[in-house]
mmCIF file of N, CA and C in Angstrom:
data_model
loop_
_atom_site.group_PDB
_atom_site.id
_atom_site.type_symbol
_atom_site.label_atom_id
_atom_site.label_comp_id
_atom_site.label_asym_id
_atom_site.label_seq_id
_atom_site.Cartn_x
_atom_site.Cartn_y
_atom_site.Cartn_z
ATOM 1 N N UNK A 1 60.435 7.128 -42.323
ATOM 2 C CA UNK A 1 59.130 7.221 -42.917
ATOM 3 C C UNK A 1 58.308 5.957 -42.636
ATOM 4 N N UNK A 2 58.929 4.683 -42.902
ATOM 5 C CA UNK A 2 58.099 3.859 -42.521
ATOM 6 C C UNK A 2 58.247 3.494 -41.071
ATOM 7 N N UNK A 3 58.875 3.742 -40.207
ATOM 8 C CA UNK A 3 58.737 3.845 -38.940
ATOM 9 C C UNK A 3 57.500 4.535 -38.353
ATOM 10 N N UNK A 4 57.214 5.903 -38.763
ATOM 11 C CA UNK A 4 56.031 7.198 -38.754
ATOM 12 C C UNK A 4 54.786 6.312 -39.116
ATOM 13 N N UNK A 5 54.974 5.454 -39.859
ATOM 14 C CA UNK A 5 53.581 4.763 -41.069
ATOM 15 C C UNK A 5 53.426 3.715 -39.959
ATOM 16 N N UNK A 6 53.615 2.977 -39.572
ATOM 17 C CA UNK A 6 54.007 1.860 -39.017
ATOM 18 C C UNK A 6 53.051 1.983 -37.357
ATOM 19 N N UNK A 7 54.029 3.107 -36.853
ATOM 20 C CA UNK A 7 53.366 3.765 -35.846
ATOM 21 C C UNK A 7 51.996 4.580 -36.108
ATOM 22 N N UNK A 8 51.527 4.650 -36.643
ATOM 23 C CA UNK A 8 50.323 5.714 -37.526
ATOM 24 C C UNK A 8 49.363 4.242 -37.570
ATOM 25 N N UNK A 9 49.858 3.620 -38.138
ATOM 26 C CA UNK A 9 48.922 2.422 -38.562
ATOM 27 C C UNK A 9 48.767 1.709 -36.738
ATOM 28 N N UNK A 10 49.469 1.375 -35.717
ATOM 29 C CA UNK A 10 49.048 0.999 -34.986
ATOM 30 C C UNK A 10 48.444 1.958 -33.720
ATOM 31 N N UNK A 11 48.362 2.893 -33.826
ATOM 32 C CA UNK A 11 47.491 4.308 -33.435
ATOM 33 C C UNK A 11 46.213 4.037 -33.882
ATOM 34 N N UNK A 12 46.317 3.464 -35.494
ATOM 35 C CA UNK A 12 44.317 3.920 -35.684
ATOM 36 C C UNK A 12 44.049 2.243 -35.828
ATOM 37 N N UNK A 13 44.923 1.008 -35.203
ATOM 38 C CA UNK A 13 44.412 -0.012 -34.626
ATOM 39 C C UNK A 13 43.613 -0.472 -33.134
ATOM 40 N N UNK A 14 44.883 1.133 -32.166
ATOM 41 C CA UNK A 14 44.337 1.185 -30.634
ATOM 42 C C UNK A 14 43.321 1.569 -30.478
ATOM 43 N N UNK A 15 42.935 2.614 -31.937
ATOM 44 C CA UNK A 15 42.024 3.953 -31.915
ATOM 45 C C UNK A 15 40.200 3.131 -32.157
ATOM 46 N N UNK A 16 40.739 1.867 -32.942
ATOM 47 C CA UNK A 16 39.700 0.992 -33.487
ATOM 48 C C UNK A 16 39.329 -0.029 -32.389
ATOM 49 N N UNK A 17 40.084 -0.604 -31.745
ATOM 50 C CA UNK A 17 39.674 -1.306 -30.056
ATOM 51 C C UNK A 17 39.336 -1.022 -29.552
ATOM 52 N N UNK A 18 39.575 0.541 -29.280
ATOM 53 C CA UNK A 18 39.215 1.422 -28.176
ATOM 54 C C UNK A 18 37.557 1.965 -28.440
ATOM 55 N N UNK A 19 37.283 1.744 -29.688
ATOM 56 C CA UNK A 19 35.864 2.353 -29.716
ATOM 57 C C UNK A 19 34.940 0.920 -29.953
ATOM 58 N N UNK A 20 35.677 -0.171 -30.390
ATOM 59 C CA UNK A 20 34.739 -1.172 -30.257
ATOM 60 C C UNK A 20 34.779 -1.393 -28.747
ATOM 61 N N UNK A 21 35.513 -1.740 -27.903
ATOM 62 C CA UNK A 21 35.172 -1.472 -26.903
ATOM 63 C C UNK A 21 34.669 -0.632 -26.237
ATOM 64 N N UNK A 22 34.251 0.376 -26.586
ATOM 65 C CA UNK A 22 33.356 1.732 -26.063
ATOM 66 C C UNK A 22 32.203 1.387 -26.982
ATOM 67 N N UNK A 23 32.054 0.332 -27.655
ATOM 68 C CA UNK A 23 30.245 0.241 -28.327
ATOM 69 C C UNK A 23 29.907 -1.168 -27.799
ATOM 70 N N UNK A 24 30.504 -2.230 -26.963
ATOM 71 C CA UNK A 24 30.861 -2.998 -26.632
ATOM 72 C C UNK A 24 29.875 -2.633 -25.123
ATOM 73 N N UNK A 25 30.837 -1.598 -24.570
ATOM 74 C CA UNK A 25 30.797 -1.402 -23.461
ATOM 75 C C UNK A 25 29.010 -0.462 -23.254
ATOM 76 N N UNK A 26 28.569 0.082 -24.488
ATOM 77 C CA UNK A 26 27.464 0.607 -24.201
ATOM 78 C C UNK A 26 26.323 -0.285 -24.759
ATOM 79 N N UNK A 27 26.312 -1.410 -25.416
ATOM 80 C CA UNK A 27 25.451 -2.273 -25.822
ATOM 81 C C UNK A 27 25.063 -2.870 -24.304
ATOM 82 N N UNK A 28 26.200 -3.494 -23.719
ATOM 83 C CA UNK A 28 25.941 -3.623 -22.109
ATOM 84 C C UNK A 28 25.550 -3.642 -21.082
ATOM 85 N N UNK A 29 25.468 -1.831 -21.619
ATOM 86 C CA UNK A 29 24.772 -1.159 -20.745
ATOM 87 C C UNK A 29 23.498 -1.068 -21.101
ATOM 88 N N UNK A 30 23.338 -0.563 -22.652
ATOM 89 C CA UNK A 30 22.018 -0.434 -22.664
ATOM 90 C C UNK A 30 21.085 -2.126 -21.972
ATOM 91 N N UNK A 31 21.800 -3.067 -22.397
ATOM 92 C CA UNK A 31 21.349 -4.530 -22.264
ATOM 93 C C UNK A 31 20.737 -4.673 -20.692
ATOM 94 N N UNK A 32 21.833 -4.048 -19.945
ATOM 95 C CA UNK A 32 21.875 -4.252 -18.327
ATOM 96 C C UNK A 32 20.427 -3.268 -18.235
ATOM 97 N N UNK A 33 20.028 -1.739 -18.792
ATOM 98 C CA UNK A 33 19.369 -1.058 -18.351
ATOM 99 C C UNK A 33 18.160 -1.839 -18.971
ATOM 100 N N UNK A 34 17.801 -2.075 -19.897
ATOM 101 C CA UNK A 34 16.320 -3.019 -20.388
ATOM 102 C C UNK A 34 16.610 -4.471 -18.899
ATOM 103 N N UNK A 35 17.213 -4.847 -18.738
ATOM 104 C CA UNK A 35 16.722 -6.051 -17.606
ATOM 105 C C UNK A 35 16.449 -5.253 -16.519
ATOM 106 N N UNK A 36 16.780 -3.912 -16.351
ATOM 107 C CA UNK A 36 16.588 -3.277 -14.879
ATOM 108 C C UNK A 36 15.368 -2.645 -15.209
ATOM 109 N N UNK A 37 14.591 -2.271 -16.168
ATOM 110 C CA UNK A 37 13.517 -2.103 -16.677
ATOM 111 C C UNK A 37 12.696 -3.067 -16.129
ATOM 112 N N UNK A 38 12.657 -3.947 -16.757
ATOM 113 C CA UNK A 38 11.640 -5.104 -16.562
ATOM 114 C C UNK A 38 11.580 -5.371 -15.191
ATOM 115 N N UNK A 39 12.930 -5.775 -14.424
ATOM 116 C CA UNK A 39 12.663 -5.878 -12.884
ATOM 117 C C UNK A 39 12.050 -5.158 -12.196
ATOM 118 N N UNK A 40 12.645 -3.629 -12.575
ATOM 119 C CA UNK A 40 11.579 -2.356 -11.635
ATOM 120 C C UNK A 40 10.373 -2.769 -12.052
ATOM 121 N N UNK A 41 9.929 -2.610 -13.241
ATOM 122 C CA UNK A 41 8.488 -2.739 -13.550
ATOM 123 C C UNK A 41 7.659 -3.816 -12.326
ATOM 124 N N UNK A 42 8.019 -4.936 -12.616
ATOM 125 C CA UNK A 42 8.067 -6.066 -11.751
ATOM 126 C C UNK A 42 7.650 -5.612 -10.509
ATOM 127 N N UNK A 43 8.882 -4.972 -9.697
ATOM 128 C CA UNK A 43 8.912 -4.668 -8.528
ATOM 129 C C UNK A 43 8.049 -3.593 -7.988
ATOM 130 N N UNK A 44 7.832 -2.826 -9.220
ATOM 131 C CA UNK A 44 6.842 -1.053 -8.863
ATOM 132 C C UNK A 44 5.613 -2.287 -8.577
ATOM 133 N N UNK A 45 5.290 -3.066 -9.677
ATOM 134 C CA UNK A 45 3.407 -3.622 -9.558
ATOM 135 C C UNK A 45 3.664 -4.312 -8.559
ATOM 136 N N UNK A 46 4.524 -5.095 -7.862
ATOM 137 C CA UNK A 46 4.417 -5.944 -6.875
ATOM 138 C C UNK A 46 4.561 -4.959 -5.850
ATOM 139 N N UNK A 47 5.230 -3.711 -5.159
ATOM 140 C CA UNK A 47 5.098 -3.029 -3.799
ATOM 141 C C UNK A 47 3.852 -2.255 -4.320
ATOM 142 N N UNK A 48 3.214 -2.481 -5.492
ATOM 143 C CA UNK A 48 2.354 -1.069 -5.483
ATOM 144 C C UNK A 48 0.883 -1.533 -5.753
ATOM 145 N N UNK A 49 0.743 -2.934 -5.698
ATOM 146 C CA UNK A 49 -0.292 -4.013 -5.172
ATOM 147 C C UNK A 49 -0.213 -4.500 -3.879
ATOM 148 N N UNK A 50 0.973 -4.308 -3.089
ATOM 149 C CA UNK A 50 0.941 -4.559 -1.614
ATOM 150 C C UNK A 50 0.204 -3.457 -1.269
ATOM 151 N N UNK A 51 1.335 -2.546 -1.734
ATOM 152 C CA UNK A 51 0.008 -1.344 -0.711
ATOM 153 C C UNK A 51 -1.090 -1.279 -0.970
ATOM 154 N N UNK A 52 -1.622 -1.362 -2.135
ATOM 155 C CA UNK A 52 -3.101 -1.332 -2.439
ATOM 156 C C UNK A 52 -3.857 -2.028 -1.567
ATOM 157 N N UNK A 53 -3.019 -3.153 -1.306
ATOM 158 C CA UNK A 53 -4.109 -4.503 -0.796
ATOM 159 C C UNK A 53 -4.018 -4.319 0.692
ATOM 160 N N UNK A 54 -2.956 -3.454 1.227
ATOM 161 C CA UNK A 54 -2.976 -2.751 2.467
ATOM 162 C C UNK A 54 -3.456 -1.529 3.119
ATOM 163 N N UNK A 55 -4.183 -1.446 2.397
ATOM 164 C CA UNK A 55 -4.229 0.227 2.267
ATOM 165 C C UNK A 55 -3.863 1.347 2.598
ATOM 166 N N UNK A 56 -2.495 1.386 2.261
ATOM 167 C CA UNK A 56 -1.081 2.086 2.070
ATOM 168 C C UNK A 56 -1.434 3.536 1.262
ATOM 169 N N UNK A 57 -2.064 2.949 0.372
ATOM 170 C CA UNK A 57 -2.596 3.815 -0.898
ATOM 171 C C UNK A 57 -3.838 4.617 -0.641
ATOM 172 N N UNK A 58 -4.267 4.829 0.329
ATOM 173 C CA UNK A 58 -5.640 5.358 0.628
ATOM 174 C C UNK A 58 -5.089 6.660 0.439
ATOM 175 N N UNK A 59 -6.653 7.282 -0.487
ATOM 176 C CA UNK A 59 -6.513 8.712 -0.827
ATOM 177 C C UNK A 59 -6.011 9.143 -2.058
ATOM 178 N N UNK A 60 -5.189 7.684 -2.442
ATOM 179 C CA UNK A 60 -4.374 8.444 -3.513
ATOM 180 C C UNK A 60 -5.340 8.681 -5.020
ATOM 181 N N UNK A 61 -4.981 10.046 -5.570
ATOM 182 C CA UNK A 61 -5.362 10.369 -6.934
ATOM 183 C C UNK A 61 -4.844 9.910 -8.043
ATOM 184 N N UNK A 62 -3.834 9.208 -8.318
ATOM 185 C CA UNK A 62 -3.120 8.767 -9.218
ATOM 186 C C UNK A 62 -2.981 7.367 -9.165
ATOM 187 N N UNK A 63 -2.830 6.003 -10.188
ATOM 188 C CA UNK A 63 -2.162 4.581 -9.890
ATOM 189 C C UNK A 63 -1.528 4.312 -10.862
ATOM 190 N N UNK A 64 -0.222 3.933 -11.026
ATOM 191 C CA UNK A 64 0.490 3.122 -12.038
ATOM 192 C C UNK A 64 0.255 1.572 -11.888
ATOM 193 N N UNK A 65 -0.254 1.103 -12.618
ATOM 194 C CA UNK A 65 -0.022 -0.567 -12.395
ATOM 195 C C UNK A 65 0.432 -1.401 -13.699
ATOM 196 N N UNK A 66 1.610 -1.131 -14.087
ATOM 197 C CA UNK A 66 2.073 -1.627 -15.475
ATOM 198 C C UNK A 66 2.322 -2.938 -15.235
ATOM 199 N N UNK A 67 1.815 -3.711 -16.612
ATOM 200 C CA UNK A 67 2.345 -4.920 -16.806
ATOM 201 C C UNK A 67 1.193 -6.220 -16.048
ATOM 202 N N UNK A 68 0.089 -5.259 -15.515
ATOM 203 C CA UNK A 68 -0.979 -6.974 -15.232
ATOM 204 C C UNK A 68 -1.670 -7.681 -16.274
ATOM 205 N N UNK A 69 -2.286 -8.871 -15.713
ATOM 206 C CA UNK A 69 -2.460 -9.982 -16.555
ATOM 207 C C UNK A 69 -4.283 -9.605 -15.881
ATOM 208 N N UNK A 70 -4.648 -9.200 -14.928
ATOM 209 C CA UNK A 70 -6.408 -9.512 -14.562
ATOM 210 C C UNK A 70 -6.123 -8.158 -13.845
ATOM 211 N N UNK A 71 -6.818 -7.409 -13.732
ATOM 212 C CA UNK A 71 -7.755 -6.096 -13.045
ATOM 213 C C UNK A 71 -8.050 -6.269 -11.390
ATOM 214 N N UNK A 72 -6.374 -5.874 -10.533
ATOM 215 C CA UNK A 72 -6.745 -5.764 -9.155
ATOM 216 C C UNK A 72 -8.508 -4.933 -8.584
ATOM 217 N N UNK A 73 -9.115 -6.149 -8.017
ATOM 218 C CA UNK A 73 -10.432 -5.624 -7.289
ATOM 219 C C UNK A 73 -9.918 -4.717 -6.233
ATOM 220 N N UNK A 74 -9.111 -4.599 -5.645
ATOM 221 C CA UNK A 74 -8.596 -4.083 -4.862
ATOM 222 C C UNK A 74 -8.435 -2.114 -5.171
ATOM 223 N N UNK A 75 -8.598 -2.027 -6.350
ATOM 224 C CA UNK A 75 -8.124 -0.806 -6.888
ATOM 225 C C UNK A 75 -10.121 -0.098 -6.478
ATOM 226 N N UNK A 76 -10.770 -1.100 -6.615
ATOM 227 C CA UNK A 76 -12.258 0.038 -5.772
ATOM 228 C C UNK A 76 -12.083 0.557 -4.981
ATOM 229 N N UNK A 77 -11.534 0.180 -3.826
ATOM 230 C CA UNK A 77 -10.882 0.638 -2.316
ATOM 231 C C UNK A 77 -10.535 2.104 -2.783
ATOM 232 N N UNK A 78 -10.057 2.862 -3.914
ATOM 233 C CA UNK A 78 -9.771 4.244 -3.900
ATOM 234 C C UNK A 78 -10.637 4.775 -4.759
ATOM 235 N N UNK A 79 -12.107 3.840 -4.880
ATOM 236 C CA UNK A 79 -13.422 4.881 -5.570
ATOM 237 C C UNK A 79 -13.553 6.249 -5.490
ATOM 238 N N UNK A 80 -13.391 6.750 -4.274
ATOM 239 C CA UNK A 80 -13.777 7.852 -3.842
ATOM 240 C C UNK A 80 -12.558 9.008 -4.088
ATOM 241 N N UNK A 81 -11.623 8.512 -4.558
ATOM 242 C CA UNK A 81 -10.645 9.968 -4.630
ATOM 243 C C UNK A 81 -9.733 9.451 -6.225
ATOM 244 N N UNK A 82 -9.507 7.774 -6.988
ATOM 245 C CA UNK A 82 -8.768 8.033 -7.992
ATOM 246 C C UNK A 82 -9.202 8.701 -9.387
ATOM 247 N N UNK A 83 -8.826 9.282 -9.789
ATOM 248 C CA UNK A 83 -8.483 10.026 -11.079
ATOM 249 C C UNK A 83 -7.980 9.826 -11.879
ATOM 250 N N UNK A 84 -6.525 9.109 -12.050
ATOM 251 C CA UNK A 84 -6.282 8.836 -13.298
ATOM 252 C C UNK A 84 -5.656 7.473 -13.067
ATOM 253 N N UNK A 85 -5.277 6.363 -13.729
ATOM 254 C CA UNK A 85 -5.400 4.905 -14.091
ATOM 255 C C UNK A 85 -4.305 4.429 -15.260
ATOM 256 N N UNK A 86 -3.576 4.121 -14.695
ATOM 257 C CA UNK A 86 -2.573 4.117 -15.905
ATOM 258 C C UNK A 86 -2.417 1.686 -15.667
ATOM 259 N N UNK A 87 -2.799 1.666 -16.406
ATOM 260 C CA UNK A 87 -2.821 -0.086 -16.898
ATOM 261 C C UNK A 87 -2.117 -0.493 -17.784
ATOM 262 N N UNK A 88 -1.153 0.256 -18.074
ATOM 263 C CA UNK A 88 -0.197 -0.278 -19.613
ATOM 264 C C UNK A 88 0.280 -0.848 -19.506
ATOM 265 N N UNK A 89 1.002 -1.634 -20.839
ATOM 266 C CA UNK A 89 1.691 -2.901 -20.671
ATOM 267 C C UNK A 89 1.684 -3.874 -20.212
ATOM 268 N N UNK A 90 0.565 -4.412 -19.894
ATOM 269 C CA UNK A 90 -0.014 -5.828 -19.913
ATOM 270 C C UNK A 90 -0.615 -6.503 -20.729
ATOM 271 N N UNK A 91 -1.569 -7.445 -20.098
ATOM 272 C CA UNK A 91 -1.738 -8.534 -21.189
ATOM 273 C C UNK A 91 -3.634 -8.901 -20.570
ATOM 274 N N UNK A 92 -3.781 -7.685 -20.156
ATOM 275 C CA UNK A 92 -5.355 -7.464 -19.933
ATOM 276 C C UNK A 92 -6.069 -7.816 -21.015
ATOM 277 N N UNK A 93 -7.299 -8.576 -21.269
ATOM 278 C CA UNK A 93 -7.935 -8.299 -22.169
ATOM 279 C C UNK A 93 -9.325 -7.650 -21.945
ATOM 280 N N UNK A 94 -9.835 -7.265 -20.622
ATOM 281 C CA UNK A 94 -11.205 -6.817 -19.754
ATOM 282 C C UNK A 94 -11.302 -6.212 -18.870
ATOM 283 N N UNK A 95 -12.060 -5.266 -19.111
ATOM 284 C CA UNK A 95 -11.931 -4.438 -17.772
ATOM 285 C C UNK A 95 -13.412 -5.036 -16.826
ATOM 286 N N UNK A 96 -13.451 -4.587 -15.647
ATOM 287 C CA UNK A 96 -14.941 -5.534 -14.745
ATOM 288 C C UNK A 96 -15.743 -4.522 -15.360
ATOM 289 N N UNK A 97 -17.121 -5.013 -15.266
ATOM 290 C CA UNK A 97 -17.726 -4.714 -15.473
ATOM 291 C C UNK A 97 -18.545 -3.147 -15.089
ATOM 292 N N UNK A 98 -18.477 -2.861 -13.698
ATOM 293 C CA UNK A 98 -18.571 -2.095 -12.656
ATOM 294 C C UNK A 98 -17.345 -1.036 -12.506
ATOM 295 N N UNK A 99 -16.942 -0.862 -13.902
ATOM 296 C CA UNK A 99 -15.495 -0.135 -14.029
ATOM 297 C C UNK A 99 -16.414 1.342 -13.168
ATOM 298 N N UNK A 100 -17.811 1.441 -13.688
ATOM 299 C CA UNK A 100 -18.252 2.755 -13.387
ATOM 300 C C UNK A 100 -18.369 3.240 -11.511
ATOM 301 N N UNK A 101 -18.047 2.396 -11.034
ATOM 302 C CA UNK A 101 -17.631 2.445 -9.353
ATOM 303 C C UNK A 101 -16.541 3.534 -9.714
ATOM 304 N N UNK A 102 -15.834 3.409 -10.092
ATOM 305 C CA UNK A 102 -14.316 4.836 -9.818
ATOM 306 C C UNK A 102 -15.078 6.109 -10.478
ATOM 307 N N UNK A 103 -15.888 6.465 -9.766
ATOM 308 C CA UNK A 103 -16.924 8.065 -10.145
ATOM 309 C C UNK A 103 -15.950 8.875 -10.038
ATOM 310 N N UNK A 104 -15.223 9.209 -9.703
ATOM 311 C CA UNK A 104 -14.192 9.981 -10.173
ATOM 312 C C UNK A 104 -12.376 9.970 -11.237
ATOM 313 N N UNK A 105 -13.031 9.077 -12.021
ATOM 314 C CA UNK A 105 -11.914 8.550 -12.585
ATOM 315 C C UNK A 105 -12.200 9.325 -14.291
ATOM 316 N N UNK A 106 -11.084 10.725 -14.237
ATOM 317 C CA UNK A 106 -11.079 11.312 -15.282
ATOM 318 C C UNK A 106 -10.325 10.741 -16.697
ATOM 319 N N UNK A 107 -9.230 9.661 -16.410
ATOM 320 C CA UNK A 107 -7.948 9.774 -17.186
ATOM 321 C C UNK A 107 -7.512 8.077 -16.939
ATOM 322 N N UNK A 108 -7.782 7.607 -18.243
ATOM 323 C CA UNK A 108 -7.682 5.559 -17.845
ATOM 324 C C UNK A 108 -6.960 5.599 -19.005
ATOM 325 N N UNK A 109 -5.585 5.004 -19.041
ATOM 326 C CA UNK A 109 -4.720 4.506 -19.860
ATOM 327 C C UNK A 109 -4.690 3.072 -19.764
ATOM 328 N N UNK A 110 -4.779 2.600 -21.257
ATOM 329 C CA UNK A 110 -4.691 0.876 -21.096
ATOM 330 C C UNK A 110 -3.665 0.197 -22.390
ATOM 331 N N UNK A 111 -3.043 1.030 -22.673
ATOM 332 C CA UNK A 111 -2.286 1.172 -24.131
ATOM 333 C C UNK A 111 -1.474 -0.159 -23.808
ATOM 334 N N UNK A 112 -1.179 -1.181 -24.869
ATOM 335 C CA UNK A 112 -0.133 -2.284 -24.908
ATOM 336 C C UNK A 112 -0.435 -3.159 -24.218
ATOM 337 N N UNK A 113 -2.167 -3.484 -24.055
ATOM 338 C CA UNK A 113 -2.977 -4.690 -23.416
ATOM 339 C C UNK A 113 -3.385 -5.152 -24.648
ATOM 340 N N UNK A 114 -4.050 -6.219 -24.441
ATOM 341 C CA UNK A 114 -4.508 -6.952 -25.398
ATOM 342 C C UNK A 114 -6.265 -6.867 -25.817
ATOM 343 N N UNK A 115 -6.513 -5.960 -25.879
ATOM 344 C CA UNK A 115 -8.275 -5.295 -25.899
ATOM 345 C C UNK A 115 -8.374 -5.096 -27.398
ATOM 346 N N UNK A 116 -9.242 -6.273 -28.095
ATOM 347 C CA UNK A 116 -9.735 -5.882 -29.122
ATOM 348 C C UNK A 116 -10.903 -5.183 -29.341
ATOM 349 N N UNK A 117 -11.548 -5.228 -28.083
ATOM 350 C CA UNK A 117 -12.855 -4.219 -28.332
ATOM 351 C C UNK A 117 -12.351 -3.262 -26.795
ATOM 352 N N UNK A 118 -12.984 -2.111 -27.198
ATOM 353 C CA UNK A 118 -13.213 -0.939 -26.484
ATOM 354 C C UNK A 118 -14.390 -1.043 -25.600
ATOM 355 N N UNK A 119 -13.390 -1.590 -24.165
ATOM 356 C CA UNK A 119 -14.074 -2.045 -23.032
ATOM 357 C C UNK A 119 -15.894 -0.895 -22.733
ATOM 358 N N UNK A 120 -17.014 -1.658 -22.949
ATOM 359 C CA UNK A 120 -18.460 -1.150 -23.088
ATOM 360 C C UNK A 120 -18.404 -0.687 -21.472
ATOM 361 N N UNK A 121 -17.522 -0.785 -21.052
ATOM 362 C CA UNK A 121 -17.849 -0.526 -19.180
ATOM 363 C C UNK A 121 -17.007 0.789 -19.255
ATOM 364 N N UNK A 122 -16.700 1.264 -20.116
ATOM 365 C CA UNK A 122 -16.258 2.719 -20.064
ATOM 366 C C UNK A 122 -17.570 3.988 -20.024
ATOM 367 N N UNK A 123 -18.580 3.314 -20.577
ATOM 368 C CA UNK A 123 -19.302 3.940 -20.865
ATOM 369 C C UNK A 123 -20.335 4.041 -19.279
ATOM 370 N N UNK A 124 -20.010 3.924 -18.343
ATOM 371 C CA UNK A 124 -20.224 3.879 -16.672
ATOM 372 C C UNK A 124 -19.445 5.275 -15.817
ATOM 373 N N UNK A 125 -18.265 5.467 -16.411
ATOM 374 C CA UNK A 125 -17.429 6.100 -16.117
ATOM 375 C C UNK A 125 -17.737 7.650 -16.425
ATOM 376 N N UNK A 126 -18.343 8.508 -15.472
ATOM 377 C CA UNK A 126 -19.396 9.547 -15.828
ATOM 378 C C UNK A 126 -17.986 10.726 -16.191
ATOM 379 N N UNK A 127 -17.254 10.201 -15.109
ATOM 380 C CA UNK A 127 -16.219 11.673 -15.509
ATOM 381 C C UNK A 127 -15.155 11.451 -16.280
ATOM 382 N N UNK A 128 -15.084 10.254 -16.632
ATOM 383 C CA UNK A 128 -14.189 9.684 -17.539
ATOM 384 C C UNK A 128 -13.970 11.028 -19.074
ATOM 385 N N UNK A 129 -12.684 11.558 -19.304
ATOM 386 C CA UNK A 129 -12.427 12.603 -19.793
ATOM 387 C C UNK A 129 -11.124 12.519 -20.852
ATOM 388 N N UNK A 130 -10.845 11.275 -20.529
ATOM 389 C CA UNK A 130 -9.520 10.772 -21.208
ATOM 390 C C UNK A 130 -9.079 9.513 -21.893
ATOM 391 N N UNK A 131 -8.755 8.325 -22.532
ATOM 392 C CA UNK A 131 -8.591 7.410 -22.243
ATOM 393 C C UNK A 131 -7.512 6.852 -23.803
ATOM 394 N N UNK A 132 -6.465 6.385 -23.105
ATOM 395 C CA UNK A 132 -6.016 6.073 -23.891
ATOM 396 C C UNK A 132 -5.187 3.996 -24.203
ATOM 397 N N UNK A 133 -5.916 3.691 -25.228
ATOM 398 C CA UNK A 133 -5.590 2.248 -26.181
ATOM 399 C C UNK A 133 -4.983 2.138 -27.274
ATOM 400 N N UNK A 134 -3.708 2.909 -26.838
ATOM 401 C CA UNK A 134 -2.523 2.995 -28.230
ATOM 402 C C UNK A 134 -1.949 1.285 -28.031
ATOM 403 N N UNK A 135 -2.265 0.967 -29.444
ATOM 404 C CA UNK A 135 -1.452 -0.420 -29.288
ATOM 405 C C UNK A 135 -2.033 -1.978 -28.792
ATOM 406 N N UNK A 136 -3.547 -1.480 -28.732
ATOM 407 C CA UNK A 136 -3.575 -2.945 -28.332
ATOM 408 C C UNK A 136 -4.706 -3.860 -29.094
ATOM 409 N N UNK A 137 -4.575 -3.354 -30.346
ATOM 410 C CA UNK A 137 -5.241 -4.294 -31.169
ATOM 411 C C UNK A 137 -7.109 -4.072 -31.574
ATOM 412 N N UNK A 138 -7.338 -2.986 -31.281
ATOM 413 C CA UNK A 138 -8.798 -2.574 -31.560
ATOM 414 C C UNK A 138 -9.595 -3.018 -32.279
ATOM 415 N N UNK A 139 -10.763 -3.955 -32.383
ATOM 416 C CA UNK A 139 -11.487 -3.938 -34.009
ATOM 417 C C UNK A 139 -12.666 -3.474 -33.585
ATOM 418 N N UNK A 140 -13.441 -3.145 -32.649
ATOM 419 C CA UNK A 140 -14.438 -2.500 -32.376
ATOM 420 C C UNK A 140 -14.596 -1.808 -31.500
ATOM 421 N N UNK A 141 -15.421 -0.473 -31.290
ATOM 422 C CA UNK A 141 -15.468 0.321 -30.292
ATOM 423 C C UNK A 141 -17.455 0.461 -30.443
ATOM 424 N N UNK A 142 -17.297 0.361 -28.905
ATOM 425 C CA UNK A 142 -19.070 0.053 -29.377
ATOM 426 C C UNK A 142 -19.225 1.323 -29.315
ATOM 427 N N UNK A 143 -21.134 1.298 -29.900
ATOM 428 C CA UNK A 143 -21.486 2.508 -29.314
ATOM 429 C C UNK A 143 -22.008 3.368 -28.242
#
């Protein structure tokens, strides 16, 4: 009997290693996948400002540019065909002035920048149809 107990008790000691090491092993991971986050991020705005600035990107309807600090001029170069604008997660606080150059720009995301007012150069943006500033600190939206 206490042989059975004995053995029983070091079963739900292996049983207890074995899962701290299996929460061990997924903290890890999750840890490893947030730094591979940030690097891609990194790496998407850095090949995806080369091409811009190459014009790699010509034509295109869509731009991700997560995570800038100032508003690539470079992004006029696709006046004529972008549509939607995704700017999140940076540390923008302005958009240029002349935002209304992208005449076809239905859909501008700027969520998790630092914009306390609701950039007045939106109001340029004729087809502008969308726009979203979840998160970045709003106290005025003009009229």
């Amino acid at each position: 009997m206490r042989r059975a107990r004995n053995a029983q008790l070091i079963e739900n000691q292996n049983d207890l290693k074995s899962k701290r090491n299996q929460r061990e092993q997924i903290k890890a991971a999750i840890d490893e996948a947030k730094d591979s986050r940030a690097v891609n991020t990194q790496t998407i705005r850095r090949d995806t400002l080369d091409a811009l600035r190459h014009g790699d990107l010509a034509g295109a309807r869509a731009l991700r540019l997560p995570g800038l600090s100032a508003f690539p001029d470079a992004i006029f170069g696709l006046a004529d065909t972008l549509e939607v604008l995704d700017l999140g997660g940076g540390t923008l606080t302005r958009l240029p002035d002349d935002l209304g150059r992208l005449h076809r720009l239905r859909v501008l995301f700027g969520s998790g920048n630092c914009f306390e007012r609701l950039p007045a150069s939106l109001g340029g943006c004729a087809a502008l149809t969308q726009v979203g500033f979840r998160g970045v600190g709003l106290r005025e939206v003009p009229a």
